[in-house]
């Protein structure tokens, strides 16, 4: 091999031996194999070589290139391996550590029970119908058989807006009128869940806002037996398959006859006496057969169809189910309370 090539190979190998990290290796590569590198320069000398030595010289340069390239690849692989070993010993990775669990969100208990209620009624063939929270006096009261100054209006302490005749609905019952006017003359089987507002002093037992779920069925030949069957099916899915349902007569202006519905409370619940005031029975909703005046306000002919309606308070049901003694907890957004559901 030509002397200068032998020297170049020796220098290349020696300098490669000294280059132990990535940066030094890259510098070496540029110095020897770059566009202006030493190997290219050696090849450039080909023009000055006497013709008969050209072929031999060319081969020698190729030989040199192969040797240095192989040595470079080996050094590069070794440097990589060394870097990996170093990182493994300085930042050891403990694959046996338990993973970190992410905090999970959850649904508000009020949302959970609304979904449970709508799920049960969906199984019974009831569709969900949503209506407005800002209502007129006409729908909240008059169409429900309570003309102006009717004494039954006192059952609902009302928030009025500054617009005459416009108020925050005190119950979901005005939704009955919306559904009837929209569905007439077809039969109806819906529930109406939503927020209601009452102008009351806030206490452990009453809030100014709360949910109600209204139910309405209208059609030919609907009787009290249908109402009782529907309520019983609901109560058993909601509160347990052994539940008994008891019906007491009551009064609401928009139903005739009107009833209140009680369920028996499980005998093995230690809270039974306190919750039921010693009677064993607990009220879960108001209900009744839709008053003819209400059917008429909705556009139906009371001589041709009948209907039943009911109204219940999901917050009250949650309080019963979980022995919650303060209704204010529902809208305070205290995570210690909400996390329990
Ligand atoms: N609207 C009543 C209330 O807020 C609840 C109610 C009772 C609804 C009887 C009904 C019903 O549909 O038939 O107290």
PDB file of N, CA and C in Angstrom, residues 11 16 32 52 55 61 71 73 85 93 100 135 173-174 180 183 199-200 224-225 232 240 281 284 311 318 327 336-337:
ATOM      1  N   UNK A  11      -3.636   6.585  11.208  1.00  0.00           N
ATOM      2  CA  UNK A  11      -4.144   7.767  11.919  1.00  0.00           C
ATOM      3  C   UNK A  11      -5.635   7.630  12.183  1.00  0.00           C
ATOM      4  N   UNK A  16      -9.947   7.064  15.958  1.00  0.00           N
ATOM      5  CA  UNK A  16     -11.233   6.423  16.261  1.00  0.00           C
ATOM      6  C   UNK A  16     -11.201   5.790  17.651  1.00  0.00           C
ATOM      7  N   UNK A  32     -12.770  12.401   8.248  1.00  0.00           N
ATOM      8  CA  UNK A  32     -12.274  11.385   7.326  1.00  0.00           C
ATOM      9  C   UNK A  32     -13.190  11.171   6.125  1.00  0.00           C
ATOM     10  N   UNK A  52       0.257   3.586 -14.861  1.00  0.00           N
ATOM     11  CA  UNK A  52       0.342   2.146 -14.582  1.00  0.00           C
ATOM     12  C   UNK A  52       0.078   1.811 -13.116  1.00  0.00           C
ATOM     13  N   UNK A  55      -4.633   1.828 -11.139  1.00  0.00           N
ATOM     14  CA  UNK A  55      -5.580   0.780 -10.733  1.00  0.00           C
ATOM     15  C   UNK A  55      -5.262   0.287  -9.340  1.00  0.00           C
ATOM     16  N   UNK A  61      -7.226   2.585  -2.080  1.00  0.00           N
ATOM     17  CA  UNK A  61      -8.106   3.573  -1.445  1.00  0.00           C
ATOM     18  C   UNK A  61      -9.428   2.909  -1.039  1.00  0.00           C
ATOM     19  N   UNK A  71     -14.478  -0.046  11.000  1.00  0.00           N
ATOM     20  CA  UNK A  71     -14.025   0.345  12.335  1.00  0.00           C
ATOM     21  C   UNK A  71     -14.961   1.404  12.925  1.00  0.00           C
ATOM     22  N   UNK A  73     -18.198   1.860  12.190  1.00  0.00           N
ATOM     23  CA  UNK A  73     -19.468   1.236  12.585  1.00  0.00           C
ATOM     24  C   UNK A  73     -19.347   0.534  13.933  1.00  0.00           C
ATOM     25  N   UNK A  85     -25.990   1.535  28.738  1.00  0.00           N
ATOM     26  CA  UNK A  85     -25.620   0.970  30.041  1.00  0.00           C
ATOM     27  C   UNK A  85     -25.555   2.064  31.101  1.00  0.00           C
ATOM     28  N   UNK A  93     -34.790   1.891  36.197  1.00  0.00           N
ATOM     29  CA  UNK A  93     -36.239   1.865  35.982  1.00  0.00           C
ATOM     30  C   UNK A  93     -36.798   0.679  36.752  1.00  0.00           C
ATOM     31  N   UNK A 100     -49.806   4.481  38.570  1.00  0.00           N
ATOM     32  CA  UNK A 100     -50.575   5.512  39.280  1.00  0.00           C
ATOM     33  C   UNK A 100     -51.993   5.508  38.737  1.00  0.00           C
ATOM     34  N   UNK A 135     -92.090  29.560  32.942  1.00  0.00           N
ATOM     35  CA  UNK A 135     -93.440  29.231  32.499  1.00  0.00           C
ATOM     36  C   UNK A 135     -94.354  30.437  32.595  1.00  0.00           C
ATOM     37  N   UNK A 173     -95.698  19.871  36.418  1.00  0.00           N
ATOM     38  CA  UNK A 173     -97.046  19.616  35.882  1.00  0.00           C
ATOM     39  C   UNK A 173     -97.430  20.456  34.649  1.00  0.00           C
ATOM     40  N   UNK A 174     -96.989  21.740  34.521  1.00  0.00           N
ATOM     41  CA  UNK A 174     -97.357  22.465  33.298  1.00  0.00           C
ATOM     42  C   UNK A 174     -96.853  21.763  32.032  1.00  0.00           C
ATOM     43  N   UNK A 180     -99.646  17.568  25.806  1.00  0.00           N
ATOM     44  CA  UNK A 180    -100.974  17.298  25.236  1.00  0.00           C
ATOM     45  C   UNK A 180    -101.215  18.138  23.998  1.00  0.00           C
ATOM     46  N   UNK A 183     -99.235  16.644  21.206  1.00  0.00           N
ATOM     47  CA  UNK A 183     -99.502  15.262  20.789  1.00  0.00           C
ATOM     48  C   UNK A 183    -100.909  15.040  20.252  1.00  0.00           C
ATOM     49  N   UNK A 199     -90.297  29.481  46.169  1.00  0.00           N
ATOM     50  CA  UNK A 199     -89.860  30.595  47.008  1.00  0.00           C
ATOM     51  C   UNK A 199     -90.057  30.225  48.476  1.00  0.00           C
ATOM     52  N   UNK A 200     -89.114  29.407  48.968  1.00  0.00           N
ATOM     53  CA  UNK A 200     -89.248  28.912  50.334  1.00  0.00           C
ATOM     54  C   UNK A 200     -87.997  29.238  51.131  1.00  0.00           C
ATOM     55  N   UNK A 224    -107.543   3.827  36.860  1.00  0.00           N
ATOM     56  CA  UNK A 224    -106.739   3.865  38.080  1.00  0.00           C
ATOM     57  C   UNK A 224    -105.893   2.597  38.222  1.00  0.00           C
ATOM     58  N   UNK A 225    -106.406   1.472  37.698  1.00  0.00           N
ATOM     59  CA  UNK A 225    -105.644   0.222  37.785  1.00  0.00           C
ATOM     60  C   UNK A 225    -104.336   0.337  37.008  1.00  0.00           C
ATOM     61  N   UNK A 232     -96.538   0.585  40.921  1.00  0.00           N
ATOM     62  CA  UNK A 232     -96.011  -0.592  41.619  1.00  0.00           C
ATOM     63  C   UNK A 232     -94.779  -1.133  40.895  1.00  0.00           C
ATOM     64  N   UNK A 240     -86.787  -2.163  45.436  1.00  0.00           N
ATOM     65  CA  UNK A 240     -86.672  -3.574  45.808  1.00  0.00           C
ATOM     66  C   UNK A 240     -87.908  -4.353  45.408  1.00  0.00           C
ATOM     67  N   UNK A 281     -94.485   2.972  56.552  1.00  0.00           N
ATOM     68  CA  UNK A 281     -94.838   3.424  55.199  1.00  0.00           C
ATOM     69  C   UNK A 281     -94.212   4.777  54.895  1.00  0.00           C
ATOM     70  N   UNK A 284     -93.974   8.379  48.442  1.00  0.00           N
ATOM     71  CA  UNK A 284     -93.009   8.600  47.359  1.00  0.00           C
ATOM     72  C   UNK A 284     -93.527   9.488  46.228  1.00  0.00           C
ATOM     73  N   UNK A 311     -96.377  12.735  40.066  1.00  0.00           N
ATOM     74  CA  UNK A 311     -95.226  13.624  40.214  1.00  0.00           C
ATOM     75  C   UNK A 311     -94.406  13.181  41.410  1.00  0.00           C
ATOM     76  N   UNK A 318     -83.564   9.988  46.790  1.00  0.00           N
ATOM     77  CA  UNK A 318     -82.161   9.760  47.125  1.00  0.00           C
ATOM     78  C   UNK A 318     -81.949   9.847  48.629  1.00  0.00           C
ATOM     79  N   UNK A 327     -81.231  18.229  52.609  1.00  0.00           N
ATOM     80  CA  UNK A 327     -81.443  18.370  51.155  1.00  0.00           C
ATOM     81  C   UNK A 327     -80.498  19.399  50.544  1.00  0.00           C
ATOM     82  N   UNK A 336     -66.716  15.985  49.280  1.00  0.00           N
ATOM     83  CA  UNK A 336     -66.773  14.898  50.275  1.00  0.00           C
ATOM     84  C   UNK A 336     -68.133  14.209  50.248  1.00  0.00           C
ATOM     85  N   UNK A 337     -69.170  14.991  49.934  1.00  0.00           N
ATOM     86  CA  UNK A 337     -70.508  14.415  49.795  1.00  0.00           C
ATOM     87  C   UNK A 337     -70.639  13.681  48.461  1.00  0.00           C
TER      88      UNK A 337
END
